[in-house]
Tab-separated table of C-alpha atoms in Angstrom:
chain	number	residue	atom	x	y	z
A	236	UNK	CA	233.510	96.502	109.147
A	237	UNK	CA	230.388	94.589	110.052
A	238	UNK	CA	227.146	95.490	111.793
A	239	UNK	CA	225.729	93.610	114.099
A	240	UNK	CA	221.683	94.469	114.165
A	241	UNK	CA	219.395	92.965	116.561
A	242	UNK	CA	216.107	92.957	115.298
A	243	UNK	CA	214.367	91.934	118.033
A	244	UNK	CA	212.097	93.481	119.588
A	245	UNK	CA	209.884	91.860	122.646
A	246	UNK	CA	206.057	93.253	123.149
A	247	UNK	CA	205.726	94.693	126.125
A	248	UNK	CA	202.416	95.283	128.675
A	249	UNK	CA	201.863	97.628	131.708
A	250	UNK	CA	199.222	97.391	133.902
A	251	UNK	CA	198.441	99.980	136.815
A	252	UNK	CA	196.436	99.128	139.624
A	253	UNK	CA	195.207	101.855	141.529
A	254	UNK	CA	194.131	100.963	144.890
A	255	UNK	CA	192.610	102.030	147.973
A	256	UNK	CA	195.597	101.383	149.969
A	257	UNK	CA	198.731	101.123	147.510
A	258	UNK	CA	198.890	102.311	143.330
A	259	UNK	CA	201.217	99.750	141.411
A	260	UNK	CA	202.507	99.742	137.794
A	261	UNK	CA	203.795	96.344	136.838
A	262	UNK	CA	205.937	96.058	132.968
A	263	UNK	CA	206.156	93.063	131.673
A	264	UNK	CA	207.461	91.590	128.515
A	265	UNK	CA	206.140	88.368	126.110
A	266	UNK	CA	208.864	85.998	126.375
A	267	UNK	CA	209.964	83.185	124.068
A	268	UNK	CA	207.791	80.897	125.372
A	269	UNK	CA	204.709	83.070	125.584
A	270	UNK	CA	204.832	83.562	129.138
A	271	UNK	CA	204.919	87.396	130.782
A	272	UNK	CA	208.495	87.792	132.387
A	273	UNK	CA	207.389	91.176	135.241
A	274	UNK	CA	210.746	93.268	133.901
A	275	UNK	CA	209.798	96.727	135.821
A	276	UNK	CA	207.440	97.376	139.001
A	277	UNK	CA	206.771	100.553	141.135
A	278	UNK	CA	204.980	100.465	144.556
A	279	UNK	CA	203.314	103.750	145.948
A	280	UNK	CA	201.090	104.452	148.856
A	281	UNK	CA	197.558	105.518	147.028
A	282	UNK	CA	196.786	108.930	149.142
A	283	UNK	CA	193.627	110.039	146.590
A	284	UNK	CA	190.795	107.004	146.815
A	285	UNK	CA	188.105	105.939	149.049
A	286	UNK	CA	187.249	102.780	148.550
A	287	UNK	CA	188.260	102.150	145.700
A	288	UNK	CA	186.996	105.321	144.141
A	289	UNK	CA	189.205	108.636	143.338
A	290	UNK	CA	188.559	111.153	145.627
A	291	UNK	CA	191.200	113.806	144.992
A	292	UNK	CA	192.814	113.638	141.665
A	293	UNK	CA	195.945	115.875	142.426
A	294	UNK	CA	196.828	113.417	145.341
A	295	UNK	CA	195.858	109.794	142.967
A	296	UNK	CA	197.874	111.720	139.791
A	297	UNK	CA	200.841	111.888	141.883
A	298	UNK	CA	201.207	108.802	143.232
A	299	UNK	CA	200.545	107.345	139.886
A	300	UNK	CA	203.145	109.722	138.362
A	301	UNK	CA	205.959	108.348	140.905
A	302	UNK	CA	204.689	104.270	140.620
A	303	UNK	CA	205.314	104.778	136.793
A	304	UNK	CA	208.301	106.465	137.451
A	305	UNK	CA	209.843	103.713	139.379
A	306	UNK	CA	208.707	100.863	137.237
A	307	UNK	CA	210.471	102.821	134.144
A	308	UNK	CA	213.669	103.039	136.123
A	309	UNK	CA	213.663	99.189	136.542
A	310	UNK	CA	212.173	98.083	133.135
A	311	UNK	CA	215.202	100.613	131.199
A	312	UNK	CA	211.659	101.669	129.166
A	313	UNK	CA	209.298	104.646	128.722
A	314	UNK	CA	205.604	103.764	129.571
A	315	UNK	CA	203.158	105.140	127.163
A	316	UNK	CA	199.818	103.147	127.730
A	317	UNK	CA	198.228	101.365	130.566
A	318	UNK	CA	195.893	98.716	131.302
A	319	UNK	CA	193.878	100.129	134.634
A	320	UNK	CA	191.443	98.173	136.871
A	321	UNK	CA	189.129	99.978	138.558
A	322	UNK	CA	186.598	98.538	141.715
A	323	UNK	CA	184.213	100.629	144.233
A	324	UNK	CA	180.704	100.093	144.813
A	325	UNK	CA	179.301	101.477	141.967
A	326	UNK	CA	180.139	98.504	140.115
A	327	UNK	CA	176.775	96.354	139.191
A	328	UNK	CA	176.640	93.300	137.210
A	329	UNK	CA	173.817	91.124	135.622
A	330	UNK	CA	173.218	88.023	133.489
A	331	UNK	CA	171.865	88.483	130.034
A	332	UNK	CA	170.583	86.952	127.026
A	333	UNK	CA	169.644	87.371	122.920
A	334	UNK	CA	168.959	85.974	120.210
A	335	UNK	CA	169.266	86.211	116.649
A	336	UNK	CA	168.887	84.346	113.457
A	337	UNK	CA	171.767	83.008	111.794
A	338	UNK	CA	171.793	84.319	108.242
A	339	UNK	CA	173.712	81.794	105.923
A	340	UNK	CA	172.933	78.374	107.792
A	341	UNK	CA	176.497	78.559	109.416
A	342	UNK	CA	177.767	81.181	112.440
A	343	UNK	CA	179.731	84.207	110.952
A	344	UNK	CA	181.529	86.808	113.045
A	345	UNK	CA	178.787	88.999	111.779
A	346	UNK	CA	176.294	86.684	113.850
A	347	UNK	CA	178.672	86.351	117.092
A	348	UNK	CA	178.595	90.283	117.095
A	349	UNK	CA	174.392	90.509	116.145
A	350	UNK	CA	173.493	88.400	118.953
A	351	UNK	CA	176.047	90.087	121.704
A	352	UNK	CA	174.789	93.416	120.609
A	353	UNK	CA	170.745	92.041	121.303
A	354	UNK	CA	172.050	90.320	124.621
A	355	UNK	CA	173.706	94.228	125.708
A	356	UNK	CA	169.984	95.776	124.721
A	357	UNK	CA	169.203	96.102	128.317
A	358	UNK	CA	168.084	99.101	130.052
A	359	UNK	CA	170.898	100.566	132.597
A	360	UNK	CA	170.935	104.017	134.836
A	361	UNK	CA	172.143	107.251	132.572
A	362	UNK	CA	174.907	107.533	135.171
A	363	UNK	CA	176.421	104.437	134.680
A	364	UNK	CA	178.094	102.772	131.294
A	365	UNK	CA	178.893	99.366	130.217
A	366	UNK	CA	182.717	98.118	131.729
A	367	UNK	CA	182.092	94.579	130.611
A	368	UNK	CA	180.223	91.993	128.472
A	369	UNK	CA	181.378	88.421	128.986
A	370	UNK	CA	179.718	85.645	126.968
A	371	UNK	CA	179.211	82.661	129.110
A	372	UNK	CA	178.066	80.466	126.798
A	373	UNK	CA	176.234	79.740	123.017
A	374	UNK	CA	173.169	77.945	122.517
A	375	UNK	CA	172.441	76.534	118.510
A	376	UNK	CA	168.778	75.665	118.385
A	377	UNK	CA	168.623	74.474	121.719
A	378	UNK	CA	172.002	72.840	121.603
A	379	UNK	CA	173.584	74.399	124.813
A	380	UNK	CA	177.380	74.391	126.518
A	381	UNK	CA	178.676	75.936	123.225
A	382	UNK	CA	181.870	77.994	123.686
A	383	UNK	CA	182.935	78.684	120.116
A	384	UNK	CA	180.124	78.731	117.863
A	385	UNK	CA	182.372	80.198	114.900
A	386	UNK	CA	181.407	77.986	111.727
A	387	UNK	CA	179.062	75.755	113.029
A	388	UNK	CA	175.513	75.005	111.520
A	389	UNK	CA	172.281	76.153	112.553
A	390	UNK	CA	169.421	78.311	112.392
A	391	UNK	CA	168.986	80.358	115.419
A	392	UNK	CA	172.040	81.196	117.886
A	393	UNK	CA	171.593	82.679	121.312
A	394	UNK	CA	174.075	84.194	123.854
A	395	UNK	CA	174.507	84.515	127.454
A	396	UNK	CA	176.437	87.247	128.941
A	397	UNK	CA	177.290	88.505	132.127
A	398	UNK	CA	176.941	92.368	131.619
A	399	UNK	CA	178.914	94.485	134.426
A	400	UNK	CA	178.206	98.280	134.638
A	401	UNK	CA	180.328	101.141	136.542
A	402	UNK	CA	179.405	104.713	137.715
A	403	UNK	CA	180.710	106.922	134.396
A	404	UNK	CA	181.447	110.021	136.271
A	405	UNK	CA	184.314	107.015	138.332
A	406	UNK	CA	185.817	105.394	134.951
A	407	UNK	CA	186.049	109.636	133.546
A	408	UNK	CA	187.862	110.176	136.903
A	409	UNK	CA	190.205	107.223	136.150
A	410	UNK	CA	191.031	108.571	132.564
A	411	UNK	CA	191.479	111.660	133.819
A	412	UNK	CA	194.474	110.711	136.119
A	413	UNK	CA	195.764	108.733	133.452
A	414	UNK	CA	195.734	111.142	130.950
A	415	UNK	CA	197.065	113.957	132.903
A	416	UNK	CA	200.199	111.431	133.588
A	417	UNK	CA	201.072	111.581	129.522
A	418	UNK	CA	199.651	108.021	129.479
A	419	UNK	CA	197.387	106.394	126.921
A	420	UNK	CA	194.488	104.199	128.578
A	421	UNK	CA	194.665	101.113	126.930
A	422	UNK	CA	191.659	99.554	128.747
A	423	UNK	CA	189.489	99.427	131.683
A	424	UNK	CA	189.137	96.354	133.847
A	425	UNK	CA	187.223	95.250	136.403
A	426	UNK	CA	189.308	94.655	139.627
A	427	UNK	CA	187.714	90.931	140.407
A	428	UNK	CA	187.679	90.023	136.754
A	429	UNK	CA	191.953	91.158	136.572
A	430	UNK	CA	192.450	88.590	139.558
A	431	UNK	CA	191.062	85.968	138.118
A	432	UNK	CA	193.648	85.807	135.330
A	433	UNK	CA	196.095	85.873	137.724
A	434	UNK	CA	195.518	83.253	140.593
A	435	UNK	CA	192.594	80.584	139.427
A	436	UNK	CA	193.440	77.863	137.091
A	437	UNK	CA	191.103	76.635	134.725
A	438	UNK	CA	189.586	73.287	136.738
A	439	UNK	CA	188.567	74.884	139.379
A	440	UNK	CA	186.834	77.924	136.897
A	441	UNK	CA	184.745	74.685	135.337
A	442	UNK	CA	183.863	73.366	138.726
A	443	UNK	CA	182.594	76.416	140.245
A	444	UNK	CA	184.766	78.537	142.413
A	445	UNK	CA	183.975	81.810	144.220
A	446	UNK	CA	186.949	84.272	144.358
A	447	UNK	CA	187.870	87.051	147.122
A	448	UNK	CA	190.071	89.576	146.635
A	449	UNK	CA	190.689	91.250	150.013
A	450	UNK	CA	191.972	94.990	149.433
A	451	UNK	CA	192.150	98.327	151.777
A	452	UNK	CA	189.040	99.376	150.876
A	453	UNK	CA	187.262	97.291	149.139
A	454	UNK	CA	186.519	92.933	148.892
A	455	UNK	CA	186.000	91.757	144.915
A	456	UNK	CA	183.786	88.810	144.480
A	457	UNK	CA	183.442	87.024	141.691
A	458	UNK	CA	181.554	83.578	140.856
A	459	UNK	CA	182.413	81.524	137.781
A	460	UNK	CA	181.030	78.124	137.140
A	461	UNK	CA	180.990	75.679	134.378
A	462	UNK	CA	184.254	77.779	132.560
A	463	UNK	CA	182.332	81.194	132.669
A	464	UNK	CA	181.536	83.821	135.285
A	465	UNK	CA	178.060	84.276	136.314
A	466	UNK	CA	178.372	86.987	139.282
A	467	UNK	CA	180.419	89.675	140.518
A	468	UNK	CA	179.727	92.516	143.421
A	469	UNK	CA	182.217	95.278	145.189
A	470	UNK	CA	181.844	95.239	149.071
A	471	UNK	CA	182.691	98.373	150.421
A	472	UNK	CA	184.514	97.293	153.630
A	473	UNK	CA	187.896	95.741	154.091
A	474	UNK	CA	191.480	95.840	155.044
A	475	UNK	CA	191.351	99.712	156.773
A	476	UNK	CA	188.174	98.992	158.403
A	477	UNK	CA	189.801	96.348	160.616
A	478	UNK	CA	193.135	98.732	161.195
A	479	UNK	CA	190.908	101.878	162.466
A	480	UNK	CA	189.683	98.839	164.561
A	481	UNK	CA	192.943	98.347	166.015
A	482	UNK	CA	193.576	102.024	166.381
A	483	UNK	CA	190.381	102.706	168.640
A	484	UNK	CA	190.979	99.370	170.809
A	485	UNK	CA	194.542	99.785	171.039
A	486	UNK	CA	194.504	103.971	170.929
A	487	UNK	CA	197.693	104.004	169.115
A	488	UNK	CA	197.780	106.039	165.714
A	489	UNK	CA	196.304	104.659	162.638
A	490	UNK	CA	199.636	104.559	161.319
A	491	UNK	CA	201.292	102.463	163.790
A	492	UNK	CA	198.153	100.663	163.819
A	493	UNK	CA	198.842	99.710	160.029
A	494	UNK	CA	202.023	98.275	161.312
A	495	UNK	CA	200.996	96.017	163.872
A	496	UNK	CA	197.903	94.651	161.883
A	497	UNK	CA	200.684	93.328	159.150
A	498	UNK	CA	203.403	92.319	161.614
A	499	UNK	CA	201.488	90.575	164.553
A	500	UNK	CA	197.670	90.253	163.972
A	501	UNK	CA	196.128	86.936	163.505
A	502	UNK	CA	192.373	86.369	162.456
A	503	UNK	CA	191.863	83.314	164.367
A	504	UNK	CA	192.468	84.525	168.390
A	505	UNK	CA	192.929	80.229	169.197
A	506	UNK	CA	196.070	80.277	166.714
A	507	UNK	CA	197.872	82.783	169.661
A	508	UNK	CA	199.920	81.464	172.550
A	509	UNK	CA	199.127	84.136	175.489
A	510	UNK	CA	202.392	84.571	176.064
A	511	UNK	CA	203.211	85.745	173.089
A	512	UNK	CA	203.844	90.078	173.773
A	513	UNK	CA	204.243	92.966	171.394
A	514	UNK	CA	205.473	96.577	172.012
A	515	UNK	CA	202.333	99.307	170.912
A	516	UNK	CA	202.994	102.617	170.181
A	517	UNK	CA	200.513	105.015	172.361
A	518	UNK	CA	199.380	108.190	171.049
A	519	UNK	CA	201.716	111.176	171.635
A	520	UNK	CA	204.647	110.942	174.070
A	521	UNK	CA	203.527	108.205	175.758
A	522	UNK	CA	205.757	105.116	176.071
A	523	UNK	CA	205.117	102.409	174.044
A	524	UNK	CA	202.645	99.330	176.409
A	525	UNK	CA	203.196	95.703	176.057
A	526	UNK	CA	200.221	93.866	174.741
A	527	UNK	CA	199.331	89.986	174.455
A	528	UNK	CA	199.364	89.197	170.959
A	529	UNK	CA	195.962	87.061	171.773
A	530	UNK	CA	194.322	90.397	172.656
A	531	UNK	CA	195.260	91.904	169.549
A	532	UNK	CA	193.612	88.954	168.154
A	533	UNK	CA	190.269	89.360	169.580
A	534	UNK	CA	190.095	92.818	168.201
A	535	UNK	CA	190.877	91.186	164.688
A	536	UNK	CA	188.759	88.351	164.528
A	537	UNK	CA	185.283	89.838	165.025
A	538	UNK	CA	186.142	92.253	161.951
A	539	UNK	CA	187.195	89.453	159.951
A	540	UNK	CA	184.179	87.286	160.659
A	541	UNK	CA	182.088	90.010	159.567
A	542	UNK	CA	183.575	90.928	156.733
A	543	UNK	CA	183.105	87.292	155.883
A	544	UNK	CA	179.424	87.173	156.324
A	545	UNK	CA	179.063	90.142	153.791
A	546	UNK	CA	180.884	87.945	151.509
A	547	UNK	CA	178.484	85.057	152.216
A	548	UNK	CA	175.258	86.969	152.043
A	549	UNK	CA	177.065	87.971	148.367
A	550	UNK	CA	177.130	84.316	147.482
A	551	UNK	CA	173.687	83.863	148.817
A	552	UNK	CA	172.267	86.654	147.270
A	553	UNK	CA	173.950	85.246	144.129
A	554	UNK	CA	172.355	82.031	144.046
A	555	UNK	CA	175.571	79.990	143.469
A	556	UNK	CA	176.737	78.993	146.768
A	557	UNK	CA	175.799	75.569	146.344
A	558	UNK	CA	177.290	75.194	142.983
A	559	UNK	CA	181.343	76.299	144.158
A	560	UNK	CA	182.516	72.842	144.323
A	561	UNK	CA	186.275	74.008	143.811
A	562	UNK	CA	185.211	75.909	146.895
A	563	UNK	CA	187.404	79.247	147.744
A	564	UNK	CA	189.912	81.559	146.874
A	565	UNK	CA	191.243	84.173	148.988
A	566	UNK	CA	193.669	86.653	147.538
A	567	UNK	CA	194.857	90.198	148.246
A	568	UNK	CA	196.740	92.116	150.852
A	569	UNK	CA	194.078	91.776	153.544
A	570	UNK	CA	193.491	88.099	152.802
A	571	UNK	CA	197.349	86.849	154.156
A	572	UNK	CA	197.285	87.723	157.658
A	573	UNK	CA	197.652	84.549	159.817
A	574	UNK	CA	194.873	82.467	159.849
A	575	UNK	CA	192.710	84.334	157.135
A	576	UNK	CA	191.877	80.750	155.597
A	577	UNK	CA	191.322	78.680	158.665
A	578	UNK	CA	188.711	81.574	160.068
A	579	UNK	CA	186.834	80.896	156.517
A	580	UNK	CA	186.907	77.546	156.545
A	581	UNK	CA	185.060	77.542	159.754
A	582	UNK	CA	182.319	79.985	158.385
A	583	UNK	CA	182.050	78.938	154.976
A	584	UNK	CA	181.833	75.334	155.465
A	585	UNK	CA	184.305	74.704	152.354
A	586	UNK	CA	187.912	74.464	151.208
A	587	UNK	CA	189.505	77.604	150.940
A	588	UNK	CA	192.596	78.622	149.920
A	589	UNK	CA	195.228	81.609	149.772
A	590	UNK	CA	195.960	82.038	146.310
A	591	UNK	CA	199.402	84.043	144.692
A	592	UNK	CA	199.725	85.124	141.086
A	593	UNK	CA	201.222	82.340	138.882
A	594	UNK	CA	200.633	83.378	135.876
A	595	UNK	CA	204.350	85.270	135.143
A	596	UNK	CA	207.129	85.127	136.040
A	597	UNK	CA	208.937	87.653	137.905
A	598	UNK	CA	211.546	88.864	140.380
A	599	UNK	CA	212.427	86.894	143.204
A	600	UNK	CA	209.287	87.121	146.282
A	601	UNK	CA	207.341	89.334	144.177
A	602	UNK	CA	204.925	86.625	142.866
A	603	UNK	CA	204.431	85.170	146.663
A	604	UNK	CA	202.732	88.234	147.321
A	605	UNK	CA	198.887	88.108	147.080
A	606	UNK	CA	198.869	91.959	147.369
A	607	UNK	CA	200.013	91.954	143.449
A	608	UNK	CA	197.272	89.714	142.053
A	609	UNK	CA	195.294	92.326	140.362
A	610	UNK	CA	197.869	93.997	138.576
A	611	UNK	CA	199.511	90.361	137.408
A	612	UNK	CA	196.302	89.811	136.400
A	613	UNK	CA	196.060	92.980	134.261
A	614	UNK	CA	198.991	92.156	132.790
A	615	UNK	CA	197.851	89.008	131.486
A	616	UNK	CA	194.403	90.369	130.279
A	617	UNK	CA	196.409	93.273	128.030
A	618	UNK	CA	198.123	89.890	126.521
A	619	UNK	CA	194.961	88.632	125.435
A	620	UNK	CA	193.803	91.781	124.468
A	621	UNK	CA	197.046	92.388	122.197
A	622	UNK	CA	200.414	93.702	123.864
A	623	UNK	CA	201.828	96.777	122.963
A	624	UNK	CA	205.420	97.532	122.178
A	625	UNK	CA	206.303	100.578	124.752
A	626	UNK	CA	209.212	102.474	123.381
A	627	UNK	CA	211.838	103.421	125.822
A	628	UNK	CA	215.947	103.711	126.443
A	629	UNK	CA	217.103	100.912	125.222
A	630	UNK	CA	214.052	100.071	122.379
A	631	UNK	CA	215.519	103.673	120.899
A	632	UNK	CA	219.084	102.718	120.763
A	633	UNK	CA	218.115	98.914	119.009
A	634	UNK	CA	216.111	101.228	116.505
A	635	UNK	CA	219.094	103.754	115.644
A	636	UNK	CA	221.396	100.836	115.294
A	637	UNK	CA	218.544	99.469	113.264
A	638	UNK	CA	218.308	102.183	110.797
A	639	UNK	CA	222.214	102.172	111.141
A	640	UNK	CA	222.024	98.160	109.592
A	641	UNK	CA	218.924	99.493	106.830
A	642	UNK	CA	220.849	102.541	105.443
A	643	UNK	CA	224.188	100.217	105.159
A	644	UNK	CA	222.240	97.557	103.444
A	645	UNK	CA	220.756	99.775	100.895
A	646	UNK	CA	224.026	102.019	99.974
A	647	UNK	CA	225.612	98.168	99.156
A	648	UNK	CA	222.861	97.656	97.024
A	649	UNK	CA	222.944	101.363	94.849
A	650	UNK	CA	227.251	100.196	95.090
A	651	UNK	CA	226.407	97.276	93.110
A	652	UNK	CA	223.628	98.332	90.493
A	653	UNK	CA	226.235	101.701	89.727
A	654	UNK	CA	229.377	99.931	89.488
């Protein structure tokens, strides 16, 4: 008889994104040639946050429970750790800097880890704990643009970092969820800093880009010139703001609202033909009224416009709006609707762009979705952090066969050293 063993077992990631709007657990496995292949996702509606903070735990630990849930069904796996992003106003962010000496003449890991310990020696609230610290770049007596200073000569070596900070009673909240879902919390990531990996490429990181990710209840900015990011901010206002909108003009149900915001809305009222007519559900048991679909659109567009000068008084406040040549990405569920881009083109004055996650590969349509940026992007940032093997179904039936194959092996052995 003769045993067949595969020994091959593929690393596998999960990353969770809990939203305002939606919660979605995304598995994905390190294929052959070191690309994620998305194997498992589960899609809930996310009844328990506010803006991108948890307001009722039993309601976010359920709908977390029942996203993991139907991501294990697909992926044939059990999930035992998750990579989490997490967003809300209570982020804050600044740019740091320190310096140390270099002790032997040549940069040790000892010295990378010296100087981004005196760049992190700044003073933040009680309240609030230390999410991030992303080195922009190294500077070797006075030499700057350094990336990796590992081994090179010099006598002094400084750092700058981009520091961001979240509320600690939040990121307890989010652990808390986790944990009481029997999952491990492999890390904690900041919602703008996730997309990133997932939608901009690496040219238009080094010529200065300025990305929005356009949720339910919250819009993620984040600034990165020269190869490094140098500014992020939470705005507290998106997607639901312009469906309760729609609701009040239109007095249907927020609900039904919801519905016509994703099937018929359009940001930019001139991209409407006023003939164009949709059905809208009234409140109660009234019938349903016909509505121009241009009229919808001038209860869109002011919201949108608005939202877009918070954005811009972001990238203001920032000081980097002249220095986003690659100009601007829009991502997210909010940033899709129908003429999303051509509305900020028109108030930012620059290219802009709908971006999709394109770093995996995945199920047919799922990756043409903006909505799953952020948790793509989690999935890559567990990669780089290290993927963990998550041991499920079919990982425990490859190991029994694989003991099977080991126990065989070494009763041949004792066979032939006996007899």
């Amino acid at each position: 008889m003769v045993w067949v063993v595969d020994t091959v077992i593929k690393p596998m990631v999960v990353g969770l994104d809990i939203g305002t709007s939606k919660v979605v657990a995304m598995v994905a496995e390190l294929g052959d040639d070191g690309q994620l292949q998305i194997v498992g996702i589960g899609a809930q509606e996310s009844r328990g946050l506010k803006r991108g903070i948890v307001a009722n735990i039993e309601s976010t630990v359920l709908s977390v429970m029942r996203a993991i849930e139907e991501a294990e069904l697909m992926a044939d796996c059990k999930i035992n750790s998750v990579t989490v992003g997490i967003g809300g106003n209570h982020i804050s962010s600044m740019n740091s800097h320190g310096i140390v000496a270099i002790q032997t003449g040549e940069v040790s890991e000892l010295d990378l880890e010296r100087v981004i310990e005196a760049a992190r020696a700044v003073a933040i609230p009680s309240d609030q704990k230390i999410l991030h610290i992303l080195p922009q770049e190294y500077v070797i007596d006075g030499q700057e643009g350094i990336q990796d200073p590992l081994g090179m000569a010099g006598v002094r070596l400084e750092a700058k970092v981009h520091i961001v900070t979240c509320a600690l009673n939040v990121a307890q909240n989010i652990e808390k969820c986790v944990s009481r879902c029997d999952l491990v919390l492999d890390d904690i990531v900041l919602n703008a800093l996730a997309s990133s990996y997932a939608v901009l490429t690496d040219d238009e990181k080094e010529l200065g880009v300025c990305l929005v990710d356009m949720g339910g209840g919250t819009i993620d900015v984040a600034v990165f010139t020269s190869g490094a990011i140098r500014h992020t901010a939470v705005i507290p206002v998106a997607g639901d703001q312009v469906t309760n909108d729609i609701a009040m003009a239109l007095r249907t149900p927020t609900v039904h609202a919801e519905d016509v915001k994703v099937r018929y809305a359009c940001a930019l009222a001139q991209l409407t033909d006023l003939s164009e007519s949709i059905k809208v559900p009234s409140v109660g048991e009234r019938p349903a009224r016909d509505l121009s679909r241009q009229a919808l659109a001038e209860v869109v567009e002011p919201r949108y416009e608005e939202l877009y000068t918070l954005v811009q008084s972001e990238l203001r406040r920032s000081g980097y709006e002249d220095l986003i040549a690659a100009g601007m990405v829009l991502t997210g569920g909010t940033a899709q609707m129908e003429g999303a881009v051509e509305l900020a083109e028109e108030i930012f004055h620059m290219p802009v762009r709908l971006a999709k996650p394109h770093k995996a590969k995945g199920p047919s349509g799922l990756l043409d979705n903006p909505t799953y940026s952020t948790c793509v992007g989690l999935l890559n940032y567990a990669q780089q952090a290290g993927p963990s093997i998550q041991v499920g179904p079919t990982t425990s039936r490859m190991m029994f066969w694989l003991d099977a194959g080991q126990w065989l092996l070494k009763a041949k052995t004792w066979v032939k050293s006996n007899f």
